[in-house]
Amino acid sequence: MNMLNRLLIAVAGAAALAGPALAAEEAHAPEPHTWAFEGPFGQYDKQALQRGFQVYQQVCSVCHALDFMSLRNLGEEGGPFYDPEYPNPNDNPIVRAIAAEYMITDGPDEFGEMFERAGRPADDFPHPYPNERAASAANGGAIPPNLSLIVKARSGGAEYIRSLLLGYGEEVPEDLNVRPGQYYNPYFPGGVLAMPPQLYEGLVEYADGTEATPEQMAHDVTAFLAWASEPHMEARKSMGFMVLIYLFIVCVLVWLAYRQVWSRVQH
């Protein structure tokens, strides 16, 4: 009986200690936001995707990869730089220019040596680190997540990503321990993460002249990441709409056939 009592006391103590930690893990619900791609007829805002790519390229790509994306995807139908004059994105001059900004390790050559060359649209997005250990060492032990599917992978989707990017600067709760190299963000589960605030006024200079406020950059880069998570969304919705029209026509034809067949039968 004494052993049982000790066990119950130990469990109660552990639960009491875990209480504040569990409370700290309760993240704020993401702020609601309106997106052009929402709804059955929603489409990506091409200008927002282009600005979002600029934010990713200049800010996010320093730490975060797009492991499941190729540079050519930028010029595919529905992508930020799609041009109907270049149905093959490998021929798209904007995509080719973007790809050429990257240096890609290739090889081996005829002498068995690896070499660097300018990127091509067919190349994958370069990874910012050579391996996971290098990524962990450069970020205080935390490995920056791959952003290819981040909008689909996180509960709350696009609203969560946008809220997280804008969620810094709030007062840290008294029961939460934020160690050096960590940052408080109420939208992150647990409240503490290794990523510092990223978006500051005028951080990038948008090519289209749009004012680069933190809110605008958060909207744009989230829209870009939503596209990266589902680049064929517009084609899927278009196909679904055509299927619904087809099914409606079939239903009408079946109903007319039913009326024709049973019109000869006396009731």
GROMACS .gro file of C-alpha atoms in nm:
model
  267
    1MET     CA    1   0.000   0.000   0.000
    2ASN     CA    2   0.288   0.238   0.083
    3MET     CA    3   0.436   0.175  -0.261
    4LEU     CA    4   0.099   0.249  -0.425
    5ASN     CA    5   0.064   0.573  -0.229
    6ARG     CA    6   0.411   0.681  -0.333
    7LEU     CA    7   0.331   0.605  -0.694
    8LEU     CA    8   0.009   0.810  -0.680
    9ILE     CA    9   0.190   1.101  -0.516
   10ALA     CA   10   0.461   1.088  -0.782
   11VAL     CA   11   0.204   1.090  -1.062
   12ALA     CA   12   0.017   1.380  -0.902
   13GLY     CA   13   0.343   1.574  -0.866
   14ALA     CA   14   0.435   1.513  -1.228
   15ALA     CA   15   0.092   1.629  -1.340
   16ALA     CA   16   0.125   1.944  -1.130
   17LEU     CA   17   0.464   2.019  -1.283
   18ALA     CA   18   0.333   1.953  -1.631
   19GLY     CA   19   0.039   2.186  -1.588
   20PRO     CA   20   0.220   2.514  -1.667
   21ALA     CA   21   0.406   2.350  -1.956
   22LEU     CA   22   0.084   2.223  -2.108
   23ALA     CA   23  -0.075   2.563  -2.065
   24ALA     CA   24   0.219   2.724  -2.242
   25GLU     CA   25   0.176   2.488  -2.535
   26GLU     CA   26  -0.172   2.620  -2.611
   27ALA     CA   27  -0.109   2.830  -2.920
   28HIS     CA   28  -0.327   3.120  -3.026
   29ALA     CA   29  -0.572   3.045  -3.304
   30PRO     CA   30  -0.450   3.189  -3.636
   31GLU     CA   31  -0.595   3.523  -3.738
   32PRO     CA   32  -0.858   3.490  -4.014
   33HIS     CA   33  -0.751   3.627  -4.350
   34THR     CA   34  -0.893   3.646  -4.702
   35TRP     CA   35  -0.707   3.465  -4.981
   36ALA     CA   36  -0.764   3.483  -5.355
   37PHE     CA   37  -0.724   3.105  -5.384
   38GLU     CA   38  -0.999   3.017  -5.137
   39GLY     CA   39  -1.330   2.865  -5.240
   40PRO     CA   40  -1.429   2.639  -5.530
   41PHE     CA   41  -1.357   2.911  -5.788
   42GLY     CA   42  -1.056   3.068  -5.617
   43GLN     CA   43  -0.737   3.127  -5.814
   44TYR     CA   44  -0.387   3.231  -5.725
   45ASP     CA   45  -0.307   3.600  -5.745
   46LYS     CA   46  -0.017   3.599  -5.992
   47GLN     CA   47   0.122   3.932  -5.870
   48ALA     CA   48   0.113   3.812  -5.509
   49LEU     CA   49   0.294   3.492  -5.611
   50GLN     CA   50   0.568   3.691  -5.782
   51ARG     CA   51   0.612   3.917  -5.480
   52GLY     CA   52   0.600   3.614  -5.250
   53PHE     CA   53   0.874   3.443  -5.448
   54GLN     CA   54   1.083   3.758  -5.409
   55VAL     CA   55   1.037   3.744  -5.031
   56TYR     CA   56   1.121   3.373  -5.026
   57GLN     CA   57   1.429   3.424  -5.243
   58GLN     CA   58   1.566   3.719  -5.047
   59VAL     CA   59   1.461   3.624  -4.694
   60CYS     CA   60   1.343   3.266  -4.643
   61SER     CA   61   1.580   3.077  -4.874
   62VAL     CA   62   1.876   3.162  -4.650
   63CYS     CA   63   1.757   2.889  -4.411
   64HIS     CA   64   1.458   2.711  -4.568
   65ALA     CA   65   1.459   2.480  -4.870
   66LEU     CA   66   1.192   2.397  -5.125
   67ASP     CA   67   1.295   2.034  -5.152
   68PHE     CA   68   1.006   1.917  -5.370
   69MET     CA   69   1.013   2.205  -5.619
   70SER     CA   70   1.212   2.258  -5.936
   71LEU     CA   71   1.296   2.599  -6.076
   72ARG     CA   72   1.096   2.514  -6.386
   73ASN     CA   73   0.778   2.497  -6.173
   74LEU     CA   74   0.787   2.876  -6.154
   75GLY     CA   75   0.704   2.892  -6.524
   76GLU     CA   76   0.444   2.616  -6.541
   77GLU     CA   77   0.076   2.693  -6.589
   78GLY     CA   78  -0.060   2.841  -6.268
   79GLY     CA   79   0.290   2.940  -6.154
   80PRO     CA   80   0.404   3.292  -6.071
   81PHE     CA   81   0.594   3.343  -6.398
   82TYR     CA   82   0.382   3.139  -6.637
   83ASP     CA   83   0.371   3.285  -6.989
   84PRO     CA   84   0.146   3.120  -7.250
   85GLU     CA   85   0.405   3.213  -7.513
   86TYR     CA   86   0.638   2.964  -7.348
   87PRO     CA   87   0.434   2.650  -7.275
   88ASN     CA   88   0.764   2.475  -7.202
   89PRO     CA   89   0.890   2.650  -6.885
   90ASN     CA   90   1.248   2.558  -6.975
   91ASP     CA   91   1.221   2.819  -7.251
   92ASN     CA   92   1.070   3.091  -7.032
   93PRO     CA   93   1.326   3.377  -7.025
   94ILE     CA   94   1.227   3.491  -6.676
   95VAL     CA   95   1.264   3.141  -6.534
   96ARG     CA   96   1.594   3.097  -6.715
   97ALA     CA   97   1.721   3.425  -6.569
   98ILE     CA   98   1.611   3.325  -6.217
   99ALA     CA   99   1.777   2.983  -6.253
  100ALA     CA  100   2.102   3.141  -6.374
  101GLU     CA  101   2.131   3.332  -6.045
  102TYR     CA  102   2.202   3.005  -5.864
  103MET     CA  103   2.529   2.815  -5.873
  104ILE     CA  104   2.468   2.440  -5.895
  105THR     CA  105   2.722   2.172  -5.804
  106ASP     CA  106   2.738   1.924  -6.092
  107GLY     CA  107   2.959   1.645  -6.217
  108PRO     CA  108   3.172   1.456  -6.216
  109ASP     CA  109   3.342   1.590  -6.528
  110GLU     CA  110   3.574   1.396  -6.758
  111PHE     CA  111   3.844   1.413  -6.489
  112GLY     CA  112   3.614   1.285  -6.216
  113GLU     CA  113   3.587   1.624  -6.047
  114MET     CA  114   3.274   1.803  -5.932
  115PHE     CA  115   3.224   2.154  -6.065
  116GLU     CA  116   2.989   2.447  -6.036
  117ARG     CA  117   2.774   2.588  -6.314
  118ALA     CA  118   2.492   2.837  -6.356
  119GLY     CA  119   2.151   2.693  -6.278
  120ARG     CA  120   1.901   2.576  -6.537
  121PRO     CA  121   1.520   2.562  -6.511
  122ALA     CA  122   1.534   2.183  -6.485
  123ASP     CA  123   1.739   2.205  -6.163
  124ASP     CA  124   1.583   2.169  -5.820
  125PHE     CA  125   1.581   2.468  -5.588
  126PRO     CA  126   1.925   2.465  -5.422
  127HIS     CA  127   1.934   2.365  -5.057
  128PRO     CA  128   2.082   2.632  -4.825
  129TYR     CA  129   2.285   2.373  -4.632
  130PRO     CA  130   2.490   2.075  -4.750
  131ASN     CA  131   2.331   1.840  -4.493
  132GLU     CA  132   2.110   1.831  -4.184
  133ARG     CA  133   2.404   1.852  -3.942
  134ALA     CA  134   2.519   2.176  -4.103
  135ALA     CA  135   2.163   2.310  -4.087
  136SER     CA  136   2.134   2.218  -3.720
  137ALA     CA  137   2.473   2.367  -3.631
  138ALA     CA  138   2.387   2.695  -3.803
  139ASN     CA  139   2.053   2.729  -3.623
  140GLY     CA  140   2.128   2.643  -3.263
  141GLY     CA  141   2.034   2.278  -3.294
  142ALA     CA  142   1.705   2.336  -3.482
  143ILE     CA  143   1.671   2.221  -3.842
  144PRO     CA  144   1.469   2.473  -4.047
  145PRO     CA  145   1.171   2.290  -4.201
  146ASN     CA  146   1.132   2.236  -4.572
  147LEU     CA  147   0.874   2.485  -4.700
  148SER     CA  148   0.750   2.291  -5.004
  149LEU     CA  149   0.445   2.152  -4.822
  150ILE     CA  150   0.444   2.373  -4.512
  151VAL     CA  151   0.098   2.521  -4.578
  152LYS     CA  152  -0.054   2.175  -4.614
  153ALA     CA  153   0.147   2.025  -4.330
  154ARG     CA  154   0.059   2.276  -4.059
  155SER     CA  155  -0.278   2.291  -3.887
  156GLY     CA  156  -0.435   2.622  -3.975
  157GLY     CA  157  -0.275   2.629  -4.320
  158ALA     CA  158  -0.213   2.967  -4.476
  159GLU     CA  159  -0.365   3.158  -4.183
  160TYR     CA  160  -0.121   2.988  -3.945
  161ILE     CA  161   0.185   3.073  -4.157
  162ARG     CA  162   0.081   3.437  -4.192
  163SER     CA  163  -0.002   3.471  -3.822
  164LEU     CA  164   0.328   3.312  -3.723
  165LEU     CA  165   0.528   3.553  -3.939
  166LEU     CA  166   0.350   3.850  -3.782
  167GLY     CA  167   0.323   3.710  -3.429
  168TYR     CA  168   0.646   3.832  -3.273
  169GLY     CA  169   0.681   4.112  -3.021
  170GLU     CA  170   0.414   4.013  -2.769
  171GLU     CA  171   0.489   3.998  -2.397
  172VAL     CA  172   0.629   3.664  -2.281
  173PRO     CA  173   0.408   3.484  -2.024
  174GLU     CA  174   0.561   3.459  -1.675
  175ASP     CA  175   0.546   3.078  -1.672
  176LEU     CA  176   0.733   3.043  -2.002
  177ASN     CA  177   1.112   3.009  -2.008
  178VAL     CA  178   1.265   3.158  -2.323
  179ARG     CA  179   1.635   3.073  -2.338
  180PRO     CA  180   1.897   3.276  -2.528
  181GLY     CA  181   1.867   3.208  -2.899
  182GLN     CA  182   1.494   3.139  -2.869
  183TYR     CA  183   1.198   3.364  -2.944
  184TYR     CA  184   0.843   3.387  -2.818
  185ASN     CA  185   0.559   3.360  -3.065
  186PRO     CA  186   0.208   3.286  -2.931
  187TYR     CA  187   0.101   3.121  -3.258
  188PHE     CA  188   0.370   2.854  -3.239
  189PRO     CA  189   0.282   2.537  -3.042
  190GLY     CA  190   0.470   2.569  -2.714
  191GLY     CA  191   0.526   2.939  -2.773
  192VAL     CA  192   0.902   2.913  -2.821
  193LEU     CA  193   1.090   2.868  -3.147
  194ALA     CA  194   1.440   2.921  -3.282
  195MET     CA  195   1.341   3.141  -3.577
  196PRO     CA  196   1.382   3.514  -3.504
  197PRO     CA  197   1.146   3.777  -3.647
  198GLN     CA  198   1.193   3.789  -4.022
  199LEU     CA  199   0.981   4.066  -4.169
  200TYR     CA  200   1.065   4.433  -4.121
  201GLU     CA  201   0.936   4.744  -4.291
  202GLY     CA  202   1.099   4.786  -4.633
  203LEU     CA  203   1.298   4.463  -4.602
  204VAL     CA  204   1.263   4.394  -4.975
  205GLU     CA  205   1.209   4.628  -5.268
  206TYR     CA  206   0.922   4.487  -5.469
  207ALA     CA  207   0.976   4.487  -5.843
  208ASP     CA  208   0.619   4.610  -5.902
  209GLY     CA  209   0.656   4.902  -5.661
  210THR     CA  210   0.422   4.765  -5.392
  211GLU     CA  211   0.503   4.894  -5.044
  212ALA     CA  212   0.683   4.618  -4.855
  213THR     CA  213   0.512   4.631  -4.516
  214PRO     CA  214   0.540   4.327  -4.286
  215GLU     CA  215   0.170   4.255  -4.344
  216GLN     CA  216   0.212   4.271  -4.722
  217MET     CA  217   0.521   4.050  -4.720
  218ALA     CA  218   0.353   3.797  -4.490
  219HIS     CA  219   0.053   3.782  -4.721
  220ASP     CA  220   0.264   3.746  -5.035
  221VAL     CA  221   0.510   3.485  -4.913
  222THR     CA  222   0.226   3.281  -4.761
  223ALA     CA  223   0.043   3.290  -5.095
  224PHE     CA  224   0.363   3.173  -5.266
  225LEU     CA  225   0.404   2.888  -5.019
  226ALA     CA  226   0.038   2.792  -5.065
  227TRP     CA  227   0.108   2.766  -5.438
  228ALA     CA  228   0.423   2.562  -5.369
  229SER     CA  229   0.216   2.324  -5.157
  230GLU     CA  230  -0.043   2.278  -5.435
  231PRO     CA  231   0.087   2.412  -5.770
  232HIS     CA  232  -0.186   2.238  -5.970
  233MET     CA  233  -0.478   2.368  -5.764
  234GLU     CA  234  -0.625   2.578  -6.046
  235ALA     CA  235  -0.618   2.285  -6.290
  236ARG     CA  236  -0.779   2.062  -6.026
  237LYS     CA  237  -1.061   2.310  -5.965
  238SER     CA  238  -1.114   2.357  -6.338
  239MET     CA  239  -1.133   1.982  -6.388
  240GLY     CA  240  -1.377   1.948  -6.097
  241PHE     CA  241  -1.602   2.216  -6.245
  242MET     CA  242  -1.604   2.040  -6.584
  243VAL     CA  243  -1.687   1.709  -6.415
  244LEU     CA  244  -1.984   1.870  -6.238
  245ILE     CA  245  -2.112   2.008  -6.570
  246TYR     CA  246  -2.072   1.664  -6.728
  247LEU     CA  247  -2.259   1.496  -6.445
  248PHE     CA  248  -2.539   1.752  -6.469
  249ILE     CA  249  -2.579   1.688  -6.843
  250VAL     CA  250  -2.581   1.312  -6.783
  251CYS     CA  251  -2.847   1.351  -6.515
  252VAL     CA  252  -3.066   1.556  -6.752
  253LEU     CA  253  -3.028   1.296  -7.028
  254VAL     CA  254  -3.111   1.011  -6.789
  255TRP     CA  255  -3.418   1.197  -6.666
  256LEU     CA  256  -3.537   1.263  -7.024
  257ALA     CA  257  -3.480   0.898  -7.114
  258TYR     CA  258  -3.675   0.795  -6.806
  259ARG     CA  259  -3.966   1.017  -6.909
  260GLN     CA  260  -3.958   0.881  -7.264
  261VAL     CA  261  -3.956   0.516  -7.158
  262TRP     CA  262  -4.228   0.544  -6.893
  263SER     CA  263  -4.451   0.771  -7.103
  264ARG     CA  264  -4.567   0.459  -7.294
  265VAL     CA  265  -4.667   0.277  -6.979
  266GLN     CA  266  -5.019   0.327  -6.850
  267HIS     CA  267  -5.040   0.399  -6.481
   0.00000   0.00000   0.00000
